[in-house]
Amino acid sequence: MARTPDQFPPFGPGRHLLSVQQLDRAMLGQIFELAEVVDPIAAGTVRCTVLDGAVLGSLFFEPSTRTRLSFESAFLRLGGEVTTTTGFTFSSMAKGESISDTSRVVSGYSDVMVVRHPDEGSVAEFARASVVPVINAGDGTGEHPSQALLDLYTLRTELGRRGKSVDGATIAIVGDLKYGRTVHSLMKLLTLSRGITFRLFSPPSLELPVDIERYVVERGHRIVEADSATEAVAGADAVYATRVQRERMTEEVLTSANVTGNLLNRAMLQEAGAEEIIIMHPLPRDSRMDSFDLSTDVDELPGLSIFHQTDNGLRIRMAIFLVAMGCSADAVKAATKNQSWDATLDWD
């Protein structure tokens, strides 16, 4: 029987990252520590060659801008090289080649692969045939582990600035909870923390899948269903808003969900007394009128963190590559030079 993503070995050097269920608190600490180490490299103030000569195979069979560019930029910042393809039209899969054959061939050209595919489970299929580590960049309605990692890193940072911890936090999650793979991965990853309360709101037909709810509750966390986004954010430390995944929905589901107007706007936050709340969104955000997404009128609020998420995404994906390829923090420092005078960076 084929293995599901969560049945692969724990993430580490030479291993795939397909599901957040491959992570534990120790690995989170290692990834987050590496994210701190690569901060000046991500900012472009220093140059790193730790992955000099290594090649990333970037295979995106589903449209993506931020995630693809973030992964590819992360690898380039570490001194590696990138080969890339986007969409089925430009791949041999359009000629009928199997996922297994494509994976085996492309992995022979690469030292690590990043794969996004519209069908849940397909990235795991790539991994089974690959001779190099595969990083899941999103598989249908399944998981998006790198997004969950950058989300948790951002949440940890933003809460820390307020003198709070992720442990014991109250997190509101609003929007499309059924098809939003970022929600599924984040909630699973947050179960590694302690005493989380999730306050959920979604339109009809877009509720959180039962298996995700069960996973969270069985690990000692609390889920509270809210009747509105306003109710969900009241008393929460942070809110994670998600757009409606219209591309994954039938017209019947869309009609049932009645997703028009605003999902969350400034007036709702004011009504809930939550103008200081940490505001997160995995992007893209649908900024069109009546799109039922996070309104742009929250952009001037002090807790807006959606662009901190994208910045942190570069750091986290650099850290993922470093773990997968067995590079330590010391190796990164040894291969890093200051751009301005081409001398070894003084990390102290």
mmCIF file of C-alpha atoms in Angstrom:
data_model
loop_
_atom_site.group_PDB
_atom_site.id
_atom_site.type_symbol
_atom_site.label_atom_id
_atom_site.label_comp_id
_atom_site.label_asym_id
_atom_site.label_seq_id
_atom_site.Cartn_x
_atom_site.Cartn_y
_atom_site.Cartn_z
ATOM 1 C CA MET A 1 0.000 0.000 0.000
ATOM 2 C CA ALA A 2 1.287 3.476 -0.887
ATOM 3 C CA ARG A 3 2.371 5.596 2.047
ATOM 4 C CA THR A 4 0.529 8.778 2.864
ATOM 5 C CA PRO A 5 2.660 11.911 3.540
ATOM 6 C CA ASP A 6 2.417 11.572 7.325
ATOM 7 C CA GLN A 7 3.791 8.005 7.140
ATOM 8 C CA PHE A 8 7.173 9.129 5.817
ATOM 9 C CA PRO A 9 10.087 9.276 8.308
ATOM 10 C CA PRO A 10 10.605 12.399 10.430
ATOM 11 C CA PHE A 11 12.056 15.306 8.466
ATOM 12 C CA GLY A 12 15.823 15.595 8.569
ATOM 13 C CA PRO A 13 18.956 15.502 6.391
ATOM 14 C CA GLY A 14 18.317 13.705 3.112
ATOM 15 C CA ARG A 15 14.600 13.302 3.829
ATOM 16 C CA HIS A 16 11.409 14.579 2.244
ATOM 17 C CA LEU A 17 9.138 17.178 3.856
ATOM 18 C CA LEU A 18 5.583 16.302 2.837
ATOM 19 C CA SER A 19 3.508 16.824 5.978
ATOM 20 C CA VAL A 20 3.759 18.783 9.202
ATOM 21 C CA GLN A 21 3.192 15.441 10.928
ATOM 22 C CA GLN A 22 6.851 14.694 10.155
ATOM 23 C CA LEU A 23 7.891 17.511 12.515
ATOM 24 C CA ASP A 24 8.367 17.667 16.280
ATOM 25 C CA ARG A 25 9.246 20.457 18.691
ATOM 26 C CA ALA A 26 12.972 19.732 18.419
ATOM 27 C CA MET A 27 12.905 20.060 14.631
ATOM 28 C CA LEU A 28 10.857 23.248 14.904
ATOM 29 C CA GLY A 29 13.573 24.654 17.136
ATOM 30 C CA GLN A 30 16.259 23.684 14.626
ATOM 31 C CA ILE A 31 14.396 25.231 11.682
ATOM 32 C CA PHE A 32 13.624 28.429 13.578
ATOM 33 C CA GLU A 33 17.244 28.733 14.747
ATOM 34 C CA LEU A 34 18.471 28.399 11.160
ATOM 35 C CA ALA A 35 15.907 31.004 10.082
ATOM 36 C CA GLU A 36 17.543 33.431 12.514
ATOM 37 C CA VAL A 37 21.030 32.571 11.241
ATOM 38 C CA VAL A 38 20.115 33.232 7.587
ATOM 39 C CA ASP A 39 18.370 36.536 8.321
ATOM 40 C CA PRO A 40 21.178 38.747 6.906
ATOM 41 C CA ILE A 41 21.460 36.439 3.882
ATOM 42 C CA ALA A 42 17.725 36.673 3.237
ATOM 43 C CA ALA A 43 17.968 40.457 3.539
ATOM 44 C CA GLY A 44 20.675 40.489 0.858
ATOM 45 C CA THR A 45 23.233 42.230 3.057
ATOM 46 C CA VAL A 46 25.638 39.284 2.945
ATOM 47 C CA ARG A 47 26.430 36.614 0.369
ATOM 48 C CA CYS A 48 26.335 32.880 1.101
ATOM 49 C CA THR A 49 27.771 30.033 -0.969
ATOM 50 C CA VAL A 50 26.910 27.083 1.286
ATOM 51 C CA LEU A 51 24.902 25.437 -1.531
ATOM 52 C CA ASP A 52 27.387 26.310 -4.274
ATOM 53 C CA GLY A 53 27.058 23.703 -7.040
ATOM 54 C CA ALA A 54 23.725 22.345 -5.785
ATOM 55 C CA VAL A 55 20.691 22.337 -8.084
ATOM 56 C CA LEU A 56 17.030 22.793 -7.125
ATOM 57 C CA GLY A 57 14.411 21.169 -9.340
ATOM 58 C CA SER A 58 11.365 23.460 -9.031
ATOM 59 C CA LEU A 59 8.235 21.730 -10.386
ATOM 60 C CA PHE A 60 4.984 23.678 -10.090
ATOM 61 C CA PHE A 61 2.077 21.944 -11.814
ATOM 62 C CA GLU A 62 -0.392 24.400 -10.268
ATOM 63 C CA PRO A 63 -0.306 28.214 -10.625
ATOM 64 C CA SER A 64 1.857 29.946 -8.051
ATOM 65 C CA THR A 65 3.735 33.210 -7.783
ATOM 66 C CA ARG A 66 4.746 33.840 -4.176
ATOM 67 C CA THR A 67 5.498 30.258 -3.167
ATOM 68 C CA ARG A 68 7.518 29.415 -6.287
ATOM 69 C CA LEU A 69 9.534 32.630 -6.204
ATOM 70 C CA SER A 70 10.065 32.304 -2.456
ATOM 71 C CA PHE A 71 11.484 28.778 -2.754
ATOM 72 C CA GLU A 72 13.622 29.644 -5.758
ATOM 73 C CA SER A 73 14.909 32.877 -4.195
ATOM 74 C CA ALA A 74 15.733 30.995 -0.989
ATOM 75 C CA PHE A 75 17.860 28.471 -2.871
ATOM 76 C CA LEU A 76 19.612 31.164 -4.907
ATOM 77 C CA ARG A 77 20.380 33.188 -1.764
ATOM 78 C CA LEU A 78 22.196 30.133 -0.397
ATOM 79 C CA GLY A 79 24.385 29.977 -3.491
ATOM 80 C CA GLY A 80 22.576 27.213 -5.366
ATOM 81 C CA GLU A 81 21.176 27.035 -8.885
ATOM 82 C CA VAL A 82 17.565 26.550 -9.986
ATOM 83 C CA THR A 83 15.927 24.664 -12.829
ATOM 84 C CA THR A 84 12.209 25.256 -13.080
ATOM 85 C CA THR A 85 9.032 24.317 -14.909
ATOM 86 C CA THR A 86 5.477 25.544 -14.414
ATOM 87 C CA GLY A 87 2.183 24.000 -15.496
ATOM 88 C CA PHE A 88 1.333 20.699 -17.154
ATOM 89 C CA THR A 89 1.490 22.154 -20.678
ATOM 90 C CA PHE A 90 5.240 22.573 -20.516
ATOM 91 C CA SER A 91 6.001 19.179 -18.966
ATOM 92 C CA SER A 92 6.228 15.674 -20.370
ATOM 93 C CA MET A 93 3.222 14.792 -18.205
ATOM 94 C CA ALA A 94 1.182 16.497 -20.934
ATOM 95 C CA LYS A 95 2.404 13.669 -23.189
ATOM 96 C CA GLY A 96 1.170 11.036 -20.776
ATOM 97 C CA GLU A 97 4.317 10.499 -18.708
ATOM 98 C CA SER A 98 3.589 9.195 -15.203
ATOM 99 C CA ILE A 99 4.381 11.101 -12.031
ATOM 100 C CA SER A 100 6.810 8.341 -11.106
ATOM 101 C CA ASP A 101 8.771 8.601 -14.364
ATOM 102 C CA THR A 102 8.840 12.408 -14.232
ATOM 103 C CA SER A 103 10.082 12.350 -10.636
ATOM 104 C CA ARG A 104 12.802 9.784 -11.259
ATOM 105 C CA VAL A 105 14.110 11.668 -14.288
ATOM 106 C CA VAL A 106 14.050 15.189 -12.843
ATOM 107 C CA SER A 107 15.456 14.073 -9.490
ATOM 108 C CA GLY A 108 18.424 12.746 -11.430
ATOM 109 C CA TYR A 109 19.151 16.318 -12.504
ATOM 110 C CA SER A 110 18.655 17.803 -9.014
ATOM 111 C CA ASP A 111 19.945 17.740 -5.461
ATOM 112 C CA VAL A 112 16.529 18.592 -4.007
ATOM 113 C CA MET A 113 13.074 19.114 -5.542
ATOM 114 C CA VAL A 114 10.177 21.398 -4.660
ATOM 115 C CA VAL A 115 6.846 20.210 -6.040
ATOM 116 C CA ARG A 116 3.348 21.705 -6.154
ATOM 117 C CA HIS A 117 0.510 19.678 -7.645
ATOM 118 C CA PRO A 118 -3.281 20.217 -7.748
ATOM 119 C CA ASP A 119 -4.102 16.659 -6.617
ATOM 120 C CA GLU A 120 -3.835 15.651 -2.969
ATOM 121 C CA GLY A 121 -1.270 12.888 -2.490
ATOM 122 C CA SER A 122 0.558 13.537 -5.765
ATOM 123 C CA VAL A 123 3.586 15.152 -4.135
ATOM 124 C CA ALA A 124 3.992 12.035 -1.980
ATOM 125 C CA GLU A 125 3.935 10.032 -5.199
ATOM 126 C CA PHE A 126 6.744 12.214 -6.523
ATOM 127 C CA ALA A 127 8.675 11.557 -3.323
ATOM 128 C CA ARG A 128 8.372 7.784 -3.581
ATOM 129 C CA ALA A 129 10.104 7.794 -6.987
ATOM 130 C CA SER A 130 12.650 10.536 -6.260
ATOM 131 C CA VAL A 131 16.317 9.894 -5.510
ATOM 132 C CA VAL A 132 16.650 13.261 -3.735
ATOM 133 C CA PRO A 133 14.635 15.028 -0.987
ATOM 134 C CA VAL A 134 11.239 16.395 -2.076
ATOM 135 C CA ILE A 135 9.629 19.421 -0.415
ATOM 136 C CA ASN A 136 5.842 19.673 -0.638
ATOM 137 C CA ALA A 137 4.879 23.142 -1.889
ATOM 138 C CA GLY A 138 1.148 22.336 -1.771
ATOM 139 C CA ASP A 139 -0.875 19.343 -2.906
ATOM 140 C CA GLY A 140 -4.499 20.119 -3.698
ATOM 141 C CA THR A 141 -6.563 20.418 -0.535
ATOM 142 C CA GLY A 142 -3.986 18.406 1.396
ATOM 143 C CA GLU A 143 -1.054 20.146 3.068
ATOM 144 C CA HIS A 144 1.357 23.037 2.683
ATOM 145 C CA PRO A 145 4.048 22.411 5.331
ATOM 146 C CA SER A 146 6.399 25.277 4.482
ATOM 147 C CA GLN A 147 3.499 27.742 4.740
ATOM 148 C CA ALA A 148 2.547 26.323 8.132
ATOM 149 C CA LEU A 149 6.146 26.687 9.309
ATOM 150 C CA LEU A 150 6.404 30.317 8.227
ATOM 151 C CA ASP A 151 2.975 31.007 9.733
ATOM 152 C CA LEU A 152 3.999 29.527 13.077
ATOM 153 C CA TYR A 153 7.337 31.358 12.981
ATOM 154 C CA THR A 154 5.512 34.639 12.323
ATOM 155 C CA LEU A 155 2.944 33.963 15.035
ATOM 156 C CA ARG A 156 5.716 33.116 17.496
ATOM 157 C CA THR A 157 7.591 36.317 16.631
ATOM 158 C CA GLU A 158 4.548 38.594 16.767
ATOM 159 C CA LEU A 159 3.313 37.128 20.050
ATOM 160 C CA GLY A 160 6.829 37.411 21.472
ATOM 161 C CA ARG A 161 6.849 41.132 20.727
ATOM 162 C CA ARG A 162 3.765 41.377 22.929
ATOM 163 C CA GLY A 163 5.321 39.350 25.731
ATOM 164 C CA LYS A 164 3.195 36.312 24.929
ATOM 165 C CA SER A 165 3.812 32.717 23.902
ATOM 166 C CA VAL A 166 2.197 30.442 21.342
ATOM 167 C CA ASP A 167 1.515 28.043 24.210
ATOM 168 C CA GLY A 168 -1.875 28.964 25.637
ATOM 169 C CA ALA A 169 -2.747 31.332 22.777
ATOM 170 C CA THR A 170 -6.229 31.855 21.374
ATOM 171 C CA ILE A 171 -6.208 31.795 17.569
ATOM 172 C CA ALA A 172 -9.187 32.791 15.427
ATOM 173 C CA ILE A 173 -9.291 31.096 12.018
ATOM 174 C CA VAL A 174 -11.881 32.428 9.595
ATOM 175 C CA GLY A 175 -12.812 31.826 5.967
ATOM 176 C CA ASP A 176 -12.620 28.711 3.829
ATOM 177 C CA LEU A 177 -11.688 26.020 6.331
ATOM 178 C CA LYS A 178 -12.679 23.083 4.109
ATOM 179 C CA TYR A 179 -10.462 23.583 1.063
ATOM 180 C CA GLY A 180 -7.778 25.799 2.619
ATOM 181 C CA ARG A 181 -4.740 23.515 2.908
ATOM 182 C CA THR A 182 -2.851 26.228 4.796
ATOM 183 C CA VAL A 183 -5.431 25.986 7.587
ATOM 184 C CA HIS A 184 -5.134 22.205 7.751
ATOM 185 C CA SER A 185 -1.338 22.290 7.995
ATOM 186 C CA LEU A 186 -1.216 25.188 10.469
ATOM 187 C CA MET A 187 -3.730 23.657 12.858
ATOM 188 C CA LYS A 188 -1.873 20.338 12.806
ATOM 189 C CA LEU A 189 1.452 22.075 13.416
ATOM 190 C CA LEU A 190 0.032 24.160 16.255
ATOM 191 C CA THR A 191 -0.854 20.948 18.106
ATOM 192 C CA LEU A 192 2.868 20.693 18.936
ATOM 193 C CA SER A 193 2.234 23.700 21.203
ATOM 194 C CA ARG A 194 0.308 23.495 24.448
ATOM 195 C CA GLY A 195 -3.198 24.596 25.350
ATOM 196 C CA ILE A 196 -4.268 26.285 22.110
ATOM 197 C CA THR A 197 -7.854 27.525 21.755
ATOM 198 C CA PHE A 198 -9.069 27.728 18.158
ATOM 199 C CA ARG A 199 -12.037 29.992 17.459
ATOM 200 C CA LEU A 200 -13.430 29.050 14.049
ATOM 201 C CA PHE A 201 -15.795 30.711 11.622
ATOM 202 C CA SER A 202 -16.610 29.564 8.103
ATOM 203 C CA PRO A 203 -19.549 29.952 5.724
ATOM 204 C CA PRO A 204 -21.969 27.023 5.288
ATOM 205 C CA SER A 205 -20.432 24.123 3.325
ATOM 206 C CA LEU A 206 -16.886 25.357 4.037
ATOM 207 C CA GLU A 207 -16.486 23.999 7.576
ATOM 208 C CA LEU A 208 -13.279 22.428 8.870
ATOM 209 C CA PRO A 209 -13.006 18.737 7.879
ATOM 210 C CA VAL A 210 -13.903 16.352 10.679
ATOM 211 C CA ASP A 211 -10.549 14.571 10.534
ATOM 212 C CA ILE A 212 -8.653 17.844 11.163
ATOM 213 C CA GLU A 213 -10.930 18.722 14.079
ATOM 214 C CA ARG A 214 -10.454 15.270 15.544
ATOM 215 C CA TYR A 215 -6.675 15.502 15.151
ATOM 216 C CA VAL A 216 -6.600 18.785 17.076
ATOM 217 C CA VAL A 217 -8.950 17.766 19.875
ATOM 218 C CA GLU A 218 -7.285 14.396 20.440
ATOM 219 C CA ARG A 219 -4.040 16.249 21.146
ATOM 220 C CA GLY A 220 -5.551 18.274 23.950
ATOM 221 C CA HIS A 221 -6.560 21.508 22.249
ATOM 222 C CA ARG A 222 -9.891 23.294 22.230
ATOM 223 C CA ILE A 223 -12.109 24.237 19.291
ATOM 224 C CA VAL A 224 -14.891 26.827 19.615
ATOM 225 C CA GLU A 225 -17.319 27.371 16.741
ATOM 226 C CA ALA A 226 -18.355 31.001 16.184
ATOM 227 C CA ASP A 227 -21.388 32.332 14.325
ATOM 228 C CA SER A 228 -19.479 35.208 12.725
ATOM 229 C CA ALA A 229 -15.958 36.439 12.120
ATOM 230 C CA THR A 230 -16.627 39.201 14.631
ATOM 231 C CA GLU A 231 -17.462 36.647 17.309
ATOM 232 C CA ALA A 232 -14.420 34.550 16.388
ATOM 233 C CA VAL A 233 -11.898 37.377 16.819
ATOM 234 C CA ALA A 234 -13.321 38.685 20.105
ATOM 235 C CA GLY A 235 -10.766 37.862 22.791
ATOM 236 C CA ALA A 236 -8.329 36.184 20.373
ATOM 237 C CA ASP A 237 -4.592 36.892 20.279
ATOM 238 C CA ALA A 238 -4.389 36.484 16.503
ATOM 239 C CA VAL A 239 -6.637 35.940 13.508
ATOM 240 C CA TYR A 240 -5.762 33.843 10.474
ATOM 241 C CA ALA A 241 -8.013 34.747 7.536
ATOM 242 C CA THR A 242 -8.200 32.669 4.365
ATOM 243 C CA ARG A 243 -9.682 33.375 0.959
ATOM 244 C CA VAL A 244 -12.397 31.204 -0.539
ATOM 245 C CA GLN A 245 -10.783 28.525 -2.732
ATOM 246 C CA ARG A 246 -13.232 29.058 -5.577
ATOM 247 C CA GLU A 247 -11.094 27.086 -8.007
ATOM 248 C CA ARG A 248 -11.682 23.933 -5.923
ATOM 249 C CA MET A 249 -15.432 24.374 -5.498
ATOM 250 C CA THR A 250 -18.493 23.404 -7.519
ATOM 251 C CA GLU A 251 -21.147 25.993 -8.334
ATOM 252 C CA GLU A 252 -23.468 24.178 -5.927
ATOM 253 C CA VAL A 253 -21.048 24.601 -3.034
ATOM 254 C CA LEU A 254 -20.410 28.245 -3.938
ATOM 255 C CA THR A 255 -24.139 28.965 -3.964
ATOM 256 C CA SER A 256 -24.629 27.201 -0.644
ATOM 257 C CA ALA A 257 -21.755 29.065 0.975
ATOM 258 C CA ASN A 258 -23.092 32.488 -0.144
ATOM 259 C CA VAL A 259 -19.637 34.021 -0.058
ATOM 260 C CA THR A 260 -20.166 37.713 -0.801
ATOM 261 C CA GLY A 261 -19.351 40.892 1.085
ATOM 262 C CA ASN A 262 -16.452 41.035 3.565
ATOM 263 C CA LEU A 263 -15.029 38.126 5.497
ATOM 264 C CA LEU A 264 -13.301 40.468 7.948
ATOM 265 C CA ASN A 265 -12.889 44.233 7.904
ATOM 266 C CA ARG A 266 -11.892 47.050 10.211
ATOM 267 C CA ALA A 267 -15.441 47.725 11.409
ATOM 268 C CA MET A 268 -15.798 44.084 12.519
ATOM 269 C CA LEU A 269 -12.518 44.274 14.439
ATOM 270 C CA GLN A 270 -13.636 47.501 16.080
ATOM 271 C CA GLU A 271 -16.960 45.920 17.061
ATOM 272 C CA ALA A 272 -15.074 42.991 18.606
ATOM 273 C CA GLY A 273 -12.626 45.264 20.428
ATOM 274 C CA ALA A 274 -9.819 43.588 18.464
ATOM 275 C CA GLU A 275 -8.071 46.452 16.666
ATOM 276 C CA GLU A 276 -4.739 45.397 18.205
ATOM 277 C CA ILE A 277 -5.060 41.750 17.160
ATOM 278 C CA ILE A 278 -2.328 40.054 15.093
ATOM 279 C CA ILE A 279 -3.732 39.776 11.555
ATOM 280 C CA MET A 280 -2.442 36.980 9.315
ATOM 281 C CA HIS A 281 -3.337 35.689 5.848
ATOM 282 C CA PRO A 282 -1.494 33.115 3.679
ATOM 283 C CA LEU A 283 -2.070 35.121 0.485
ATOM 284 C CA PRO A 284 -3.091 35.663 -2.208
ATOM 285 C CA ARG A 285 -5.759 37.973 -0.853
ATOM 286 C CA ASP A 286 -8.691 38.700 -3.140
ATOM 287 C CA SER A 287 -8.963 42.483 -2.877
ATOM 288 C CA ARG A 288 -11.938 42.834 -5.211
ATOM 289 C CA MET A 289 -15.197 44.199 -3.835
ATOM 290 C CA ASP A 290 -17.494 41.553 -2.297
ATOM 291 C CA SER A 291 -14.788 38.884 -2.616
ATOM 292 C CA PHE A 292 -15.418 37.582 0.925
ATOM 293 C CA ASP A 293 -11.833 37.980 2.004
ATOM 294 C CA LEU A 294 -9.762 40.082 4.380
ATOM 295 C CA SER A 295 -10.500 43.719 3.572
ATOM 296 C CA THR A 296 -7.661 46.069 2.673
ATOM 297 C CA ASP A 297 -9.056 48.586 5.167
ATOM 298 C CA VAL A 298 -7.217 46.667 7.930
ATOM 299 C CA ASP A 299 -3.835 47.384 6.354
ATOM 300 C CA GLU A 300 -3.043 50.351 8.573
ATOM 301 C CA LEU A 301 -3.780 48.497 11.804
ATOM 302 C CA PRO A 302 -0.734 47.854 14.037
ATOM 303 C CA GLY A 303 -1.172 44.092 14.108
ATOM 304 C CA LEU A 304 -1.106 43.541 10.350
ATOM 305 C CA SER A 305 1.448 40.751 9.797
ATOM 306 C CA ILE A 306 0.694 39.388 6.330
ATOM 307 C CA PHE A 307 3.829 40.905 4.816
ATOM 308 C CA HIS A 308 5.906 39.753 7.764
ATOM 309 C CA GLN A 309 4.709 36.270 6.769
ATOM 310 C CA THR A 310 6.007 36.636 3.218
ATOM 311 C CA ASP A 311 9.354 37.975 4.429
ATOM 312 C CA ASN A 312 9.636 35.131 6.926
ATOM 313 C CA GLY A 313 8.782 32.677 4.168
ATOM 314 C CA LEU A 314 12.161 33.297 2.560
ATOM 315 C CA ARG A 315 14.001 32.624 5.837
ATOM 316 C CA ILE A 316 11.994 29.509 6.660
ATOM 317 C CA ARG A 317 12.401 27.999 3.182
ATOM 318 C CA MET A 318 16.141 28.647 3.348
ATOM 319 C CA ALA A 319 16.158 26.782 6.658
ATOM 320 C CA ILE A 320 14.175 23.876 5.161
ATOM 321 C CA PHE A 321 16.720 23.513 2.357
ATOM 322 C CA LEU A 322 19.584 23.604 4.848
ATOM 323 C CA VAL A 323 18.053 20.824 6.951
ATOM 324 C CA ALA A 324 17.198 18.678 3.919
ATOM 325 C CA MET A 325 20.757 19.012 2.608
ATOM 326 C CA GLY A 326 22.439 18.485 5.962
ATOM 327 C CA CYS A 327 23.932 21.957 6.361
ATOM 328 C CA SER A 328 24.564 23.212 9.890
ATOM 329 C CA ALA A 329 24.489 26.782 11.161
ATOM 330 C CA ASP A 330 28.299 26.658 11.387
ATOM 331 C CA ALA A 331 28.533 25.635 7.715
ATOM 332 C CA VAL A 332 26.319 28.566 6.759
ATOM 333 C CA LYS A 333 28.438 31.013 8.725
ATOM 334 C CA ALA A 334 31.658 29.654 7.237
ATOM 335 C CA ALA A 335 30.265 30.111 3.712
ATOM 336 C CA THR A 336 28.968 33.632 4.286
ATOM 337 C CA LYS A 337 30.756 36.836 3.392
ATOM 338 C CA ASN A 338 29.920 40.494 3.815
ATOM 339 C CA GLN A 339 28.958 42.024 0.466
ATOM 340 C CA SER A 340 30.493 45.411 1.212
ATOM 341 C CA TRP A 341 34.082 44.309 1.917
ATOM 342 C CA ASP A 342 34.055 40.615 0.961
ATOM 343 C CA ALA A 343 35.242 39.540 4.389
ATOM 344 C CA THR A 344 33.914 36.782 6.593
ATOM 345 C CA LEU A 345 30.896 38.094 8.515
ATOM 346 C CA ASP A 346 31.369 38.739 12.216
ATOM 347 C CA TRP A 347 28.336 36.890 13.589
ATOM 348 C CA ASP A 348 29.107 38.039 17.113
#
